[in-house]
C-alpha cells in the first residue's frame, strides 16, 4: 500500500514538474500600458511572465498625466480586447456601468496593478537593460543595471525608447523620412504653419537657443529632428493645491520670446500658452499639455534631439532640463515683472494636483516621449497603409487615430519672425488594419523578440499608431504571439497568424476593418 502511494506521489510530482518545465517564460521590458497588456495577455495564455519597469510605477503615460483613451480623435468602436477591459474596470472604479475613456492617473494605476497581481506577474522596478545576451539570433537573457540577469524564452520590448530592441541588434531609425522614401505626402520637413511675429534673435543679433535657421531646410526633405517632448502636469485651482516648486536651475532669459509676446499682447491669457484639459476630472483639476503653434509652451524645442540614442545618464540630464523648463515657465508666469497683472493673477490660481504622483512631489514620473526609435522590421507601416492599402492578411489590431505630430522645431525665417515646423493633423475616416509584421524584427536581426510600441513604421505611419490604446492592442497580440512562439519553439516570424487571429477573436479583439459598419471619425 505504501509502495503504491509512493508511486502515485512520484507520478504527480513528475507531472507537475513536466507541466512547469513546459510553461514558457516571457520577459516584458517596459511597464507601459502596451507592456502591461502584453504581460497580462501572455500570462492568460499560461506563460510565466516577468515585467521590468524602469521607474517605480507601472502605467507609462496613463499614470503620468495622460488621462484620455484618445476617443476624441479616433473611432471609439475600434477599442477592444484588453484596452476595453481596462477602461471598463476604470469605469467601475468610478461607479459607472460603462467604460471610462477619461480618467485620473492614480485610478488607472490601481487598475493596472490589480490586473498584474491577478495574473501573478512578477514586476521588477527601477531597472534598465544593460546587456543583451544572444545566441544564434535569439536572446538568451538580459542583464539589468541592478545586476540581475533574467532569462526567458521570448522577449517583448514595450518601452517608449526601444532600448532592448536596440541592444539586441535590431534595425531601427528615428526622425523623419523624406517624402520620396516611402512616397508619403505628409512626410519630411513641414514649413507650413503661419509665421509668428516674435523675434527669434537676442538683442545682440544671435539666434536664440532652441531655434533653427531656415537655411537649407526644404519642405519634404528628411530630418533627424523629432517631435517635441513635455510633461503632462496635473494642475489644480482648489484650495489644497500644491505650490509649483521652483526649478533646480532657473534662467529667465530662456523665456525671452514670452516676454516679447507679453509686451506686444498684454491681454494674453494662460490658455494662449498652455493647453488645459478638464476632461471629466473633478472640479478644479486640469491636465496640462503643450500648446500647438504658440509662441512658447511646455514643449522644450530642441531639448530632445539627442534623446533616442542617448545613454541613461544623458537621458537623465534631458529629463531634468525639461523639468527645469516646465517649472521655469510656471515660475516666470507667477513671478516675473514683465507678466501683466491679469495673467500673473490667473497663473497664481494654479498649483499641482495633490492627489497625483504623491511620492514624487506631485510631479509626473514620465516625460512624454511622443516618439523615439522606430524599428525597421518585417514590414514598415506607412501613410498608404492608413489611407489606401488598409487591409492586411495578418491583421492583429485596428488603428483609427488622427495622424498627429506635434511641432518638431522652431525655425527662424527672418529677424522678426519664426515658424513652428513639423505639425501634422489629418483625420482618419475609417479604421485600418495593423499587421503582425510591424511588431516583428527582421529574422536575421532577432528571432524571439516582439516590439509593440516602437513598431516598424515610418514617422507618418507612427503618428497615427502612437497612442496608448493602440499600443495596448498591439501589446495584447504580442503577448499571445510570444507564448505561441515559445510553446512551438519557433521564431516569432513563423507564428501562425491565422491561429493568432483566432485567439484574438476569442479574446474579443477586433482586427478586421470590414467586420462591422463604422461610424466615421468626424471629430475635429
Short mmCIF file of C-alpha atoms in Angstrom, two decimals:
data_model
loop_
_atom_site.label_atom_id
_atom_site.label_comp_id
_atom_site.label_asym_id
_atom_site.label_seq_id
_atom_site.Cartn_x
_atom_site.Cartn_y
_atom_site.Cartn_z
CA UNK A 1 0.00 0.00 0.00
CA UNK A 2 2.81 2.37 0.99
CA UNK A 3 4.68 1.49 -2.20
CA UNK A 4 1.60 2.23 -4.35
CA UNK A 5 1.07 5.56 -2.55
CA UNK A 6 4.72 6.49 -3.12
CA UNK A 7 4.42 5.72 -6.84
CA UNK A 8 1.30 7.88 -7.13
CA UNK A 9 3.02 10.78 -5.38
CA UNK A 10 6.06 10.45 -7.64
CA UNK A 11 3.83 10.42 -10.73
CA UNK A 12 2.02 13.56 -9.54
CA UNK A 13 5.33 15.34 -8.85
CA UNK A 14 6.66 14.28 -12.24
CA UNK A 15 3.55 15.57 -13.96
CA UNK A 16 3.77 18.85 -12.06
CA UNK A 17 7.43 19.32 -12.91
CA UNK A 18 6.79 18.39 -16.52
CA UNK A 19 3.99 20.95 -16.78
CA UNK A 20 6.12 23.56 -15.02
CA UNK A 21 9.02 22.97 -17.41
CA UNK A 22 6.66 23.22 -20.37
CA UNK A 23 5.45 26.60 -19.14
CA UNK A 24 7.30 29.21 -21.21
CA UNK A 25 8.82 32.34 -19.71
CA UNK A 26 8.01 35.65 -21.37
CA UNK A 27 10.04 38.70 -20.37
CA UNK A 28 8.36 42.04 -20.97
CA UNK A 29 10.63 45.07 -20.82
CA UNK A 30 8.64 48.22 -20.10
CA UNK A 31 5.61 48.64 -17.83
CA UNK A 32 3.86 50.98 -20.23
CA UNK A 33 0.17 50.29 -20.97
CA UNK A 34 1.37 48.32 -24.00
CA UNK A 35 3.74 46.32 -21.80
CA UNK A 36 1.06 45.64 -19.20
CA UNK A 37 -1.31 44.46 -21.92
CA UNK A 38 1.39 42.15 -23.31
CA UNK A 39 2.21 40.77 -19.86
CA UNK A 40 -1.41 40.09 -18.94
CA UNK A 41 -2.14 38.51 -22.33
CA UNK A 42 0.90 36.22 -22.07
CA UNK A 43 0.02 35.18 -18.52
CA UNK A 44 -3.53 34.35 -19.55
CA UNK A 45 -2.06 32.03 -22.18
CA UNK A 46 -0.25 30.11 -19.48
CA UNK A 47 3.19 31.72 -19.53
CA UNK A 48 5.32 32.72 -16.58
CA UNK A 49 5.77 36.47 -17.07
CA UNK A 50 8.42 38.83 -15.75
CA UNK A 51 7.72 42.53 -16.26
CA UNK A 52 10.59 45.02 -15.95
CA UNK A 53 9.72 48.66 -15.34
CA UNK A 54 12.30 51.45 -15.35
CA UNK A 55 10.52 53.69 -12.83
CA UNK A 56 8.81 52.93 -9.52
CA UNK A 57 5.36 52.86 -11.14
CA UNK A 58 3.71 50.92 -13.96
CA UNK A 59 1.36 52.53 -16.48
CA UNK A 60 3.65 54.79 -18.50
CA UNK A 61 1.95 57.98 -19.60
CA UNK A 62 -1.50 56.81 -18.48
CA UNK A 63 -0.23 57.02 -14.91
CA UNK A 64 1.90 60.10 -15.61
CA UNK A 65 -0.74 62.59 -16.68
CA UNK A 66 -2.45 61.40 -19.87
CA UNK A 67 -5.99 60.77 -18.71
CA UNK A 68 -7.68 60.01 -22.01
CA UNK A 69 -8.17 56.93 -24.17
CA UNK A 70 -7.94 59.33 -27.15
CA UNK A 71 -11.55 58.68 -28.19
CA UNK A 72 -11.88 62.37 -29.02
CA UNK A 73 -9.62 61.78 -32.03
CA UNK A 74 -10.37 58.20 -33.06
CA UNK A 75 -13.26 55.83 -33.72
CA UNK A 76 -14.36 54.70 -30.28
CA UNK A 77 -15.78 51.39 -31.58
CA UNK A 78 -12.30 50.20 -32.62
CA UNK A 79 -11.30 49.86 -28.96
CA UNK A 80 -11.48 46.19 -28.00
CA UNK A 81 -9.75 43.43 -26.07
CA UNK A 82 -7.62 44.30 -23.04
CA UNK A 83 -7.81 48.10 -23.59
CA UNK A 84 -11.59 47.95 -23.44
CA UNK A 85 -11.31 45.79 -20.33
CA UNK A 86 -9.03 48.39 -18.73
CA UNK A 87 -11.41 51.26 -19.45
CA UNK A 88 -14.39 49.19 -18.27
CA UNK A 89 -12.60 48.46 -14.99
CA UNK A 90 -11.78 52.14 -14.63
CA UNK A 91 -15.45 52.91 -15.24
CA UNK A 92 -16.42 50.54 -12.43
CA UNK A 93 -13.93 52.28 -10.14
CA UNK A 94 -15.88 55.48 -10.79
CA UNK A 95 -19.21 53.71 -10.16
CA UNK A 96 -20.13 53.59 -13.85
CA UNK A 97 -21.63 50.67 -15.79
CA UNK A 98 -19.70 51.55 -18.92
CA UNK A 99 -16.09 52.19 -19.93
CA UNK A 100 -14.48 55.40 -18.70
CA UNK A 101 -12.46 56.90 -21.54
CA UNK A 102 -11.31 59.78 -19.33
CA UNK A 103 -9.64 59.01 -16.02
CA UNK A 104 -7.18 60.11 -13.36
CA UNK A 105 -3.64 58.74 -13.28
CA UNK A 106 -3.86 57.31 -9.75
CA UNK A 107 -7.08 55.47 -10.65
CA UNK A 108 -5.53 53.98 -13.81
CA UNK A 109 -2.52 52.79 -11.81
CA UNK A 110 -4.73 50.89 -9.35
CA UNK A 111 -6.39 49.08 -12.26
CA UNK A 112 -3.07 48.20 -13.92
CA UNK A 113 -1.57 46.92 -10.67
CA UNK A 114 -4.69 44.84 -9.96
CA UNK A 115 -4.55 43.20 -13.38
CA UNK A 116 -0.86 42.32 -12.95
CA UNK A 117 -1.48 40.97 -9.44
CA UNK A 118 -4.39 38.80 -10.59
CA UNK A 119 -2.11 37.07 -13.08
CA UNK A 120 0.73 36.65 -10.54
CA UNK A 121 3.08 38.62 -12.77
CA UNK A 122 6.46 39.33 -11.22
CA UNK A 123 7.40 43.00 -11.57
CA UNK A 124 10.96 44.33 -11.32
CA UNK A 125 11.03 48.08 -10.64
CA UNK A 126 13.73 50.69 -11.15
CA UNK A 127 15.94 48.73 -13.55
CA UNK A 128 17.17 49.24 -17.10
CA UNK A 129 18.54 46.80 -19.65
CA UNK A 130 22.32 46.86 -19.63
CA UNK A 131 23.47 43.88 -21.70
CA UNK A 132 21.56 41.62 -24.07
CA UNK A 133 22.96 38.10 -24.29
CA UNK A 134 22.19 36.48 -27.65
CA UNK A 135 22.99 33.13 -29.22
CA UNK A 136 22.14 32.13 -32.77
CA UNK A 137 19.99 35.18 -33.36
CA UNK A 138 17.89 34.65 -30.21
CA UNK A 139 18.04 36.49 -26.90
CA UNK A 140 19.03 34.10 -24.11
CA UNK A 141 18.94 36.58 -21.24
CA UNK A 142 19.29 40.23 -20.36
CA UNK A 143 21.45 41.75 -17.64
CA UNK A 144 19.90 44.75 -15.90
CA UNK A 145 21.55 47.81 -14.41
CA UNK A 146 20.79 46.41 -10.94
CA UNK A 147 22.95 43.38 -11.71
CA UNK A 148 20.11 40.89 -12.15
CA UNK A 149 20.26 38.50 -15.08
CA UNK A 150 16.86 37.47 -16.42
CA UNK A 151 16.39 34.59 -18.84
CA UNK A 152 13.36 33.92 -20.99
CA UNK A 153 12.03 32.05 -23.98
CA UNK A 154 10.65 35.13 -25.69
CA UNK A 155 11.07 38.84 -25.04
CA UNK A 156 8.90 41.89 -25.62
CA UNK A 157 10.21 45.45 -25.75
CA UNK A 158 7.29 47.68 -24.76
CA UNK A 159 9.27 50.80 -23.83
CA UNK A 160 8.88 54.17 -25.49
CA UNK A 161 12.60 54.21 -26.32
CA UNK A 162 13.25 50.70 -27.68
CA UNK A 163 16.45 50.09 -25.69
CA UNK A 164 16.08 46.30 -25.55
CA UNK A 165 15.41 46.27 -29.27
CA UNK A 166 18.49 48.38 -29.99
CA UNK A 167 20.79 46.40 -27.68
CA UNK A 168 19.58 43.19 -29.32
CA UNK A 169 20.96 44.38 -32.65
CA UNK A 170 17.58 45.03 -34.26
CA UNK A 171 17.47 47.55 -37.10
CA UNK A 172 15.83 50.87 -36.25
CA UNK A 173 15.62 54.52 -37.17
CA UNK A 174 14.40 57.81 -35.73
CA UNK A 175 13.48 61.21 -37.08
CA UNK A 176 11.52 61.86 -40.25
CA UNK A 177 11.86 60.31 -43.68
CA UNK A 178 11.66 62.39 -46.83
CA UNK A 179 8.52 62.41 -48.96
CA UNK A 180 10.43 60.41 -51.55
CA UNK A 181 11.49 57.49 -49.33
CA UNK A 182 8.04 55.91 -48.99
CA UNK A 183 6.02 58.15 -51.30
CA UNK A 184 4.31 59.96 -48.40
CA UNK A 185 2.76 63.37 -48.99
CA UNK A 186 2.83 64.15 -45.25
CA UNK A 187 6.47 63.24 -44.73
CA UNK A 188 9.58 65.28 -44.08
CA UNK A 189 10.08 68.87 -43.06
CA UNK A 190 6.82 70.86 -42.92
CA UNK A 191 7.32 74.63 -43.03
CA UNK A 192 3.60 75.17 -43.46
CA UNK A 193 2.23 76.99 -40.42
CA UNK A 194 1.56 80.68 -40.06
CA UNK A 195 4.65 82.75 -39.13
CA UNK A 196 4.80 84.08 -35.58
CA UNK A 197 5.61 87.78 -35.19
CA UNK A 198 8.18 87.50 -32.42
CA UNK A 199 11.91 87.88 -33.00
CA UNK A 200 13.89 84.63 -32.64
CA UNK A 201 17.14 86.57 -32.05
CA UNK A 202 18.61 88.04 -28.89
CA UNK A 203 19.45 91.73 -28.52
CA UNK A 204 22.92 91.10 -29.95
CA UNK A 205 21.55 89.52 -33.13
CA UNK A 206 22.34 85.93 -32.17
CA UNK A 207 19.83 83.15 -32.80
CA UNK A 208 18.17 82.20 -29.53
CA UNK A 209 18.74 78.70 -28.07
CA UNK A 210 16.24 76.15 -29.33
CA UNK A 211 15.78 77.84 -32.71
CA UNK A 212 16.98 76.57 -36.08
CA UNK A 213 17.87 78.66 -39.10
CA UNK A 214 15.74 78.27 -42.23
CA UNK A 215 18.84 77.91 -44.39
CA UNK A 216 18.98 74.50 -46.11
CA UNK A 217 15.57 73.43 -44.75
CA UNK A 218 13.36 72.29 -47.61
CA UNK A 219 9.77 71.11 -47.34
CA UNK A 220 9.53 67.34 -47.74
CA UNK A 221 13.18 66.63 -47.01
CA UNK A 222 14.28 64.20 -44.30
CA UNK A 223 15.24 65.39 -40.82
CA UNK A 224 16.65 63.71 -37.73
CA UNK A 225 14.75 66.17 -35.52
CA UNK A 226 11.92 64.55 -33.54
CA UNK A 227 8.56 65.59 -32.07
CA UNK A 228 8.92 67.84 -29.05
CA UNK A 229 8.52 66.34 -25.57
CA UNK A 230 6.82 67.77 -22.49
CA UNK A 231 5.41 66.77 -19.14
CA UNK A 232 1.67 66.26 -18.77
CA UNK A 233 1.28 68.05 -15.44
CA UNK A 234 -1.80 67.55 -13.31
CA UNK A 235 -2.77 71.01 -12.07
CA UNK A 236 -5.33 72.30 -9.62
CA UNK A 237 -7.05 75.54 -8.66
CA UNK A 238 -8.51 74.12 -5.47
CA UNK A 239 -7.52 75.33 -2.01
CA UNK A 240 -5.46 72.18 -1.34
CA UNK A 241 -3.30 72.67 -4.43
CA UNK A 242 0.45 72.20 -4.03
CA UNK A 243 2.52 75.28 -4.97
CA UNK A 244 4.73 74.78 -8.01
CA UNK A 245 8.26 74.15 -6.76
CA UNK A 246 10.95 76.44 -8.16
CA UNK A 247 13.15 74.85 -10.84
CA UNK A 248 16.54 73.49 -9.84
CA UNK A 249 18.10 75.78 -12.42
CA UNK A 250 16.22 78.92 -13.44
CA UNK A 251 17.20 81.24 -16.25
CA UNK A 252 14.64 83.93 -17.08
CA UNK A 253 16.41 84.53 -20.40
CA UNK A 254 15.04 81.20 -21.65
CA UNK A 255 11.65 82.92 -21.78
CA UNK A 256 12.68 86.00 -23.75
CA UNK A 257 10.16 85.25 -26.52
CA UNK A 258 7.40 85.12 -23.88
CA UNK A 259 8.48 88.50 -22.53
CA UNK A 260 8.32 89.90 -26.06
CA UNK A 261 4.90 88.35 -26.63
CA UNK A 262 3.51 89.87 -23.43
CA UNK A 263 4.89 93.30 -24.31
CA UNK A 264 3.03 93.15 -27.65
CA UNK A 265 -0.08 91.41 -26.33
CA UNK A 266 -0.72 92.28 -22.67
CA UNK A 267 -4.16 90.66 -22.96
CA UNK A 268 -2.57 87.19 -23.29
CA UNK A 269 -4.24 84.54 -21.11
CA UNK A 270 -2.88 81.24 -19.81
CA UNK A 271 -4.80 79.24 -22.45
CA UNK A 272 -2.71 81.03 -25.11
CA UNK A 273 0.39 79.42 -23.63
CA UNK A 274 -0.68 76.08 -22.10
CA UNK A 275 -3.44 73.68 -23.08
CA UNK A 276 -5.54 72.80 -20.03
CA UNK A 277 -7.93 69.85 -20.31
CA UNK A 278 -10.68 69.36 -17.77
CA UNK A 279 -11.96 66.12 -19.35
CA UNK A 280 -14.21 64.50 -16.72
CA UNK A 281 -11.85 65.36 -13.88
CA UNK A 282 -13.16 66.58 -10.52
CA UNK A 283 -13.84 70.35 -10.44
CA UNK A 284 -10.69 72.43 -10.32
CA UNK A 285 -8.41 69.68 -11.67
CA UNK A 286 -6.73 70.01 -15.05
CA UNK A 287 -4.31 68.12 -17.30
CA UNK A 288 -1.71 70.38 -18.92
CA UNK A 289 -0.19 69.90 -22.35
CA UNK A 290 1.94 71.66 -24.91
CA UNK A 291 0.03 74.33 -26.84
CA UNK A 292 0.16 74.00 -30.61
CA UNK A 293 1.56 76.91 -32.61
CA UNK A 294 2.07 79.06 -29.54
CA UNK A 295 4.96 81.44 -29.07
CA UNK A 296 6.07 79.38 -26.10
CA UNK A 297 4.62 76.43 -24.19
CA UNK A 298 5.51 73.30 -22.21
CA UNK A 299 7.37 71.64 -25.10
CA UNK A 300 11.11 72.24 -24.99
CA UNK A 301 12.01 72.51 -28.66
CA UNK A 302 15.45 71.13 -29.47
CA UNK A 303 15.89 69.74 -25.96
CA UNK A 304 15.24 66.16 -27.07
CA UNK A 305 17.30 66.00 -30.26
CA UNK A 306 19.83 63.51 -28.87
CA UNK A 307 17.34 61.55 -26.75
CA UNK A 308 16.61 58.44 -28.89
CA UNK A 309 20.20 57.13 -28.92
CA UNK A 310 21.35 58.76 -25.67
CA UNK A 311 22.69 56.72 -22.75
CA UNK A 312 20.85 56.58 -19.47
CA UNK A 313 22.87 59.35 -17.79
CA UNK A 314 22.38 61.68 -20.73
CA UNK A 315 18.65 60.96 -20.69
CA UNK A 316 18.54 61.89 -17.00
CA UNK A 317 20.03 65.25 -17.95
CA UNK A 318 17.46 65.70 -20.73
CA UNK A 319 14.67 64.77 -18.30
CA UNK A 320 15.93 67.31 -15.76
CA UNK A 321 16.30 70.01 -18.42
CA UNK A 322 12.68 69.51 -19.47
CA UNK A 323 11.63 69.62 -15.82
CA UNK A 324 13.57 72.86 -15.27
CA UNK A 325 11.98 74.29 -18.42
CA UNK A 326 8.49 73.35 -17.24
CA UNK A 327 8.87 74.67 -13.70
CA UNK A 328 10.80 77.67 -15.03
CA UNK A 329 7.96 78.65 -17.34
CA UNK A 330 5.46 78.40 -14.49
CA UNK A 331 7.78 80.34 -12.17
CA UNK A 332 8.13 83.06 -14.81
CA UNK A 333 4.35 83.33 -15.23
CA UNK A 334 3.82 83.58 -11.49
CA UNK A 335 6.69 85.93 -10.61
CA UNK A 336 8.29 87.84 -13.49
CA UNK A 337 7.73 91.59 -13.52
CA UNK A 338 7.06 91.56 -17.26
CA UNK A 339 3.91 89.46 -16.80
CA UNK A 340 0.73 91.62 -16.92
CA UNK A 341 -1.21 91.56 -13.66
CA UNK A 342 -4.23 89.81 -15.19
CA UNK A 343 -2.10 86.89 -16.42
CA UNK A 344 0.01 86.88 -13.25
CA UNK A 345 -3.12 86.57 -11.11
CA UNK A 346 -4.50 83.84 -13.36
CA UNK A 347 -1.27 81.84 -13.24
CA UNK A 348 -1.14 82.11 -9.46
CA UNK A 349 -4.52 80.43 -9.17
CA UNK A 350 -2.83 77.16 -10.18
CA UNK A 351 -0.66 74.62 -8.43
CA UNK A 352 -0.06 70.89 -8.68
CA UNK A 353 -2.89 68.43 -8.03
CA UNK A 354 -2.29 67.00 -4.52
CA UNK A 355 -3.74 63.54 -5.23
CA UNK A 356 -1.37 62.63 -8.08
CA UNK A 357 2.25 61.39 -8.02
CA UNK A 358 2.32 61.67 -4.22
CA UNK A 359 5.72 60.03 -3.81
CA UNK A 360 7.27 62.30 -6.46
CA UNK A 361 6.34 65.72 -5.08
CA UNK A 362 3.19 65.61 -7.26
CA UNK A 363 5.29 65.74 -10.45
CA UNK A 364 4.79 63.11 -13.23
CA UNK A 365 7.09 60.10 -13.28
CA UNK A 366 7.46 60.03 -17.07
CA UNK A 367 8.48 62.64 -19.61
CA UNK A 368 6.11 62.39 -22.57
CA UNK A 369 8.25 60.59 -25.15
CA UNK A 370 5.98 61.01 -28.14
CA UNK A 371 8.39 59.27 -30.48
CA UNK A 372 11.94 57.96 -30.19
CA UNK A 373 13.32 54.92 -32.01
CA UNK A 374 11.20 53.04 -34.55
CA UNK A 375 12.05 49.50 -35.57
CA UNK A 376 12.76 48.65 -39.19
CA UNK A 377 11.13 45.26 -39.12
CA UNK A 378 9.48 42.67 -41.32
CA UNK A 379 7.10 45.30 -42.72
CA UNK A 380 7.13 49.10 -42.47
CA UNK A 381 3.77 50.79 -41.84
CA UNK A 382 3.48 53.99 -43.91
CA UNK A 383 0.93 56.58 -44.97
CA UNK A 384 -0.55 54.34 -47.64
CA UNK A 385 -1.40 51.70 -45.02
CA UNK A 386 -3.58 54.24 -43.22
CA UNK A 387 -5.46 55.68 -46.18
CA UNK A 388 -5.14 53.30 -49.15
CA UNK A 389 -3.93 49.72 -48.55
CA UNK A 390 -5.84 49.34 -45.29
CA UNK A 391 -6.45 45.55 -45.22
CA UNK A 392 -3.78 43.09 -44.03
CA UNK A 393 -3.85 39.27 -44.14
CA UNK A 394 -2.00 39.16 -40.81
CA UNK A 395 -4.04 41.88 -39.08
CA UNK A 396 -3.87 41.88 -35.27
CA UNK A 397 -5.43 45.24 -34.35
CA UNK A 398 -7.24 48.26 -35.76
CA UNK A 399 -5.97 51.81 -35.89
CA UNK A 400 -8.10 54.91 -36.33
CA UNK A 401 -6.43 57.82 -34.55
CA UNK A 402 -5.72 61.02 -36.47
CA UNK A 403 -2.24 61.27 -37.96
CA UNK A 404 -0.92 63.54 -35.24
CA UNK A 405 2.54 65.07 -34.98
CA UNK A 406 3.21 67.98 -32.65
CA UNK A 407 5.66 70.57 -33.90
CA UNK A 408 9.27 69.48 -34.17
CA UNK A 409 11.34 72.66 -34.25
CA UNK A 410 11.19 76.45 -34.24
CA UNK A 411 12.63 77.87 -37.44
CA UNK A 412 13.76 81.48 -37.80
CA UNK A 413 12.62 82.83 -41.17
CA UNK A 414 13.63 86.47 -40.60
CA UNK A 415 14.90 88.76 -37.86
CA UNK A 416 11.33 89.31 -36.70
CA UNK A 417 9.52 86.04 -37.41
CA UNK A 418 9.75 82.30 -36.97
CA UNK A 419 7.66 79.21 -37.77
CA UNK A 420 6.77 76.22 -35.63
CA UNK A 421 7.68 73.41 -38.04
CA UNK A 422 6.57 69.79 -38.36
CA UNK A 423 2.89 69.73 -37.42
CA UNK A 424 0.66 67.00 -38.93
CA UNK A 425 -3.04 66.83 -38.09
CA UNK A 426 -5.01 64.69 -40.54
CA UNK A 427 -8.30 62.91 -39.83
CA UNK A 428 -8.60 59.15 -40.36
CA UNK A 429 -12.16 58.49 -41.55
CA UNK A 430 -12.21 54.70 -41.39
CA UNK A 431 -10.27 52.06 -39.42
CA UNK A 432 -7.18 50.49 -40.91
CA UNK A 433 -5.66 47.11 -40.07
CA UNK A 434 -2.31 46.77 -38.34
CA UNK A 435 -0.16 43.84 -39.50
CA UNK A 436 1.56 41.38 -37.19
CA UNK A 437 4.72 42.03 -39.21
CA UNK A 438 5.10 45.57 -37.81
CA UNK A 439 5.89 44.16 -34.36
CA UNK A 440 8.37 41.51 -35.59
CA UNK A 441 12.03 42.28 -36.33
CA UNK A 442 13.69 41.06 -39.48
CA UNK A 443 14.52 37.40 -38.93
CA UNK A 444 18.26 38.00 -39.37
CA UNK A 445 18.13 40.59 -36.55
CA UNK A 446 16.39 38.60 -33.82
CA UNK A 447 14.07 35.59 -33.70
CA UNK A 448 12.47 35.81 -30.24
CA UNK A 449 11.70 39.49 -29.75
CA UNK A 450 8.44 41.40 -30.34
CA UNK A 451 8.16 45.20 -30.35
CA UNK A 452 4.58 46.53 -29.95
CA UNK A 453 5.44 50.17 -29.06
CA UNK A 454 8.49 51.21 -31.11
CA UNK A 455 6.85 49.46 -34.04
CA UNK A 456 8.14 49.18 -37.57
CA UNK A 457 6.71 52.31 -39.16
CA UNK A 458 7.67 55.48 -40.94
CA UNK A 459 7.31 58.70 -38.99
CA UNK A 460 3.97 59.37 -40.68
CA UNK A 461 2.73 55.83 -40.09
CA UNK A 462 3.83 56.03 -36.45
CA UNK A 463 1.99 59.32 -35.89
CA UNK A 464 -1.37 57.52 -36.03
CA UNK A 465 -0.24 54.49 -34.03
CA UNK A 466 1.46 56.41 -31.20
CA UNK A 467 -1.36 56.42 -28.65
CA UNK A 468 -1.62 54.16 -25.62
CA UNK A 469 -4.86 52.46 -26.67
CA UNK A 470 -3.33 51.27 -29.95
CA UNK A 471 -0.12 50.21 -28.24
CA UNK A 472 -2.21 48.21 -25.76
CA UNK A 473 -3.97 46.42 -28.61
CA UNK A 474 -0.63 45.61 -30.25
CA UNK A 475 0.71 44.57 -26.85
CA UNK A 476 -2.07 42.05 -26.39
CA UNK A 477 -1.23 40.44 -29.73
CA UNK A 478 2.48 40.48 -28.83
CA UNK A 479 1.83 38.71 -25.53
CA UNK A 480 -0.16 35.93 -27.17
CA UNK A 481 2.30 35.55 -30.05
CA UNK A 482 5.23 35.38 -27.63
CA UNK A 483 3.65 32.38 -25.91
CA UNK A 484 2.79 30.70 -29.21
CA UNK A 485 6.38 31.07 -30.45
CA UNK A 486 7.80 29.76 -27.18
CA UNK A 487 5.48 26.74 -26.96
CA UNK A 488 6.13 25.78 -30.58
CA UNK A 489 9.85 26.53 -30.28
CA UNK A 490 9.74 28.66 -33.40
CA UNK A 491 10.87 32.15 -34.39
CA UNK A 492 8.31 34.87 -33.80
CA UNK A 493 8.36 35.48 -37.54
CA UNK A 494 6.90 31.98 -38.08
CA UNK A 495 3.93 32.28 -35.72
CA UNK A 496 0.74 31.06 -37.39
CA UNK A 497 -1.11 34.35 -37.76
CA UNK A 498 -4.41 32.60 -38.54
CA UNK A 499 -4.21 30.83 -35.19
CA UNK A 500 -3.17 34.09 -33.54
CA UNK A 501 -6.21 35.79 -35.05
CA UNK A 502 -8.46 33.00 -33.75
CA UNK A 503 -7.17 33.54 -30.22
CA UNK A 504 -7.50 37.31 -30.53
CA UNK A 505 -11.08 36.96 -31.75
CA UNK A 506 -11.87 34.66 -28.84
CA UNK A 507 -10.45 37.34 -26.53
CA UNK A 508 -12.80 39.94 -28.02
CA UNK A 509 -10.27 41.75 -30.18
CA UNK A 510 -11.43 43.50 -33.34
CA UNK A 511 -8.89 43.44 -36.16
CA UNK A 512 -11.00 43.22 -39.35
CA UNK A 513 -11.97 46.61 -40.72
CA UNK A 514 -14.85 45.04 -42.70
CA UNK A 515 -16.32 43.26 -39.68
CA UNK A 516 -18.90 45.97 -38.99
CA UNK A 517 -20.21 49.32 -40.15
CA UNK A 518 -18.09 52.04 -38.63
CA UNK A 519 -19.15 55.49 -37.62
CA UNK A 520 -16.97 57.97 -39.49
CA UNK A 521 -14.29 59.68 -37.44
CA UNK A 522 -15.82 63.15 -37.82
CA UNK A 523 -14.25 64.70 -34.71
CA UNK A 524 -12.15 67.79 -35.20
#
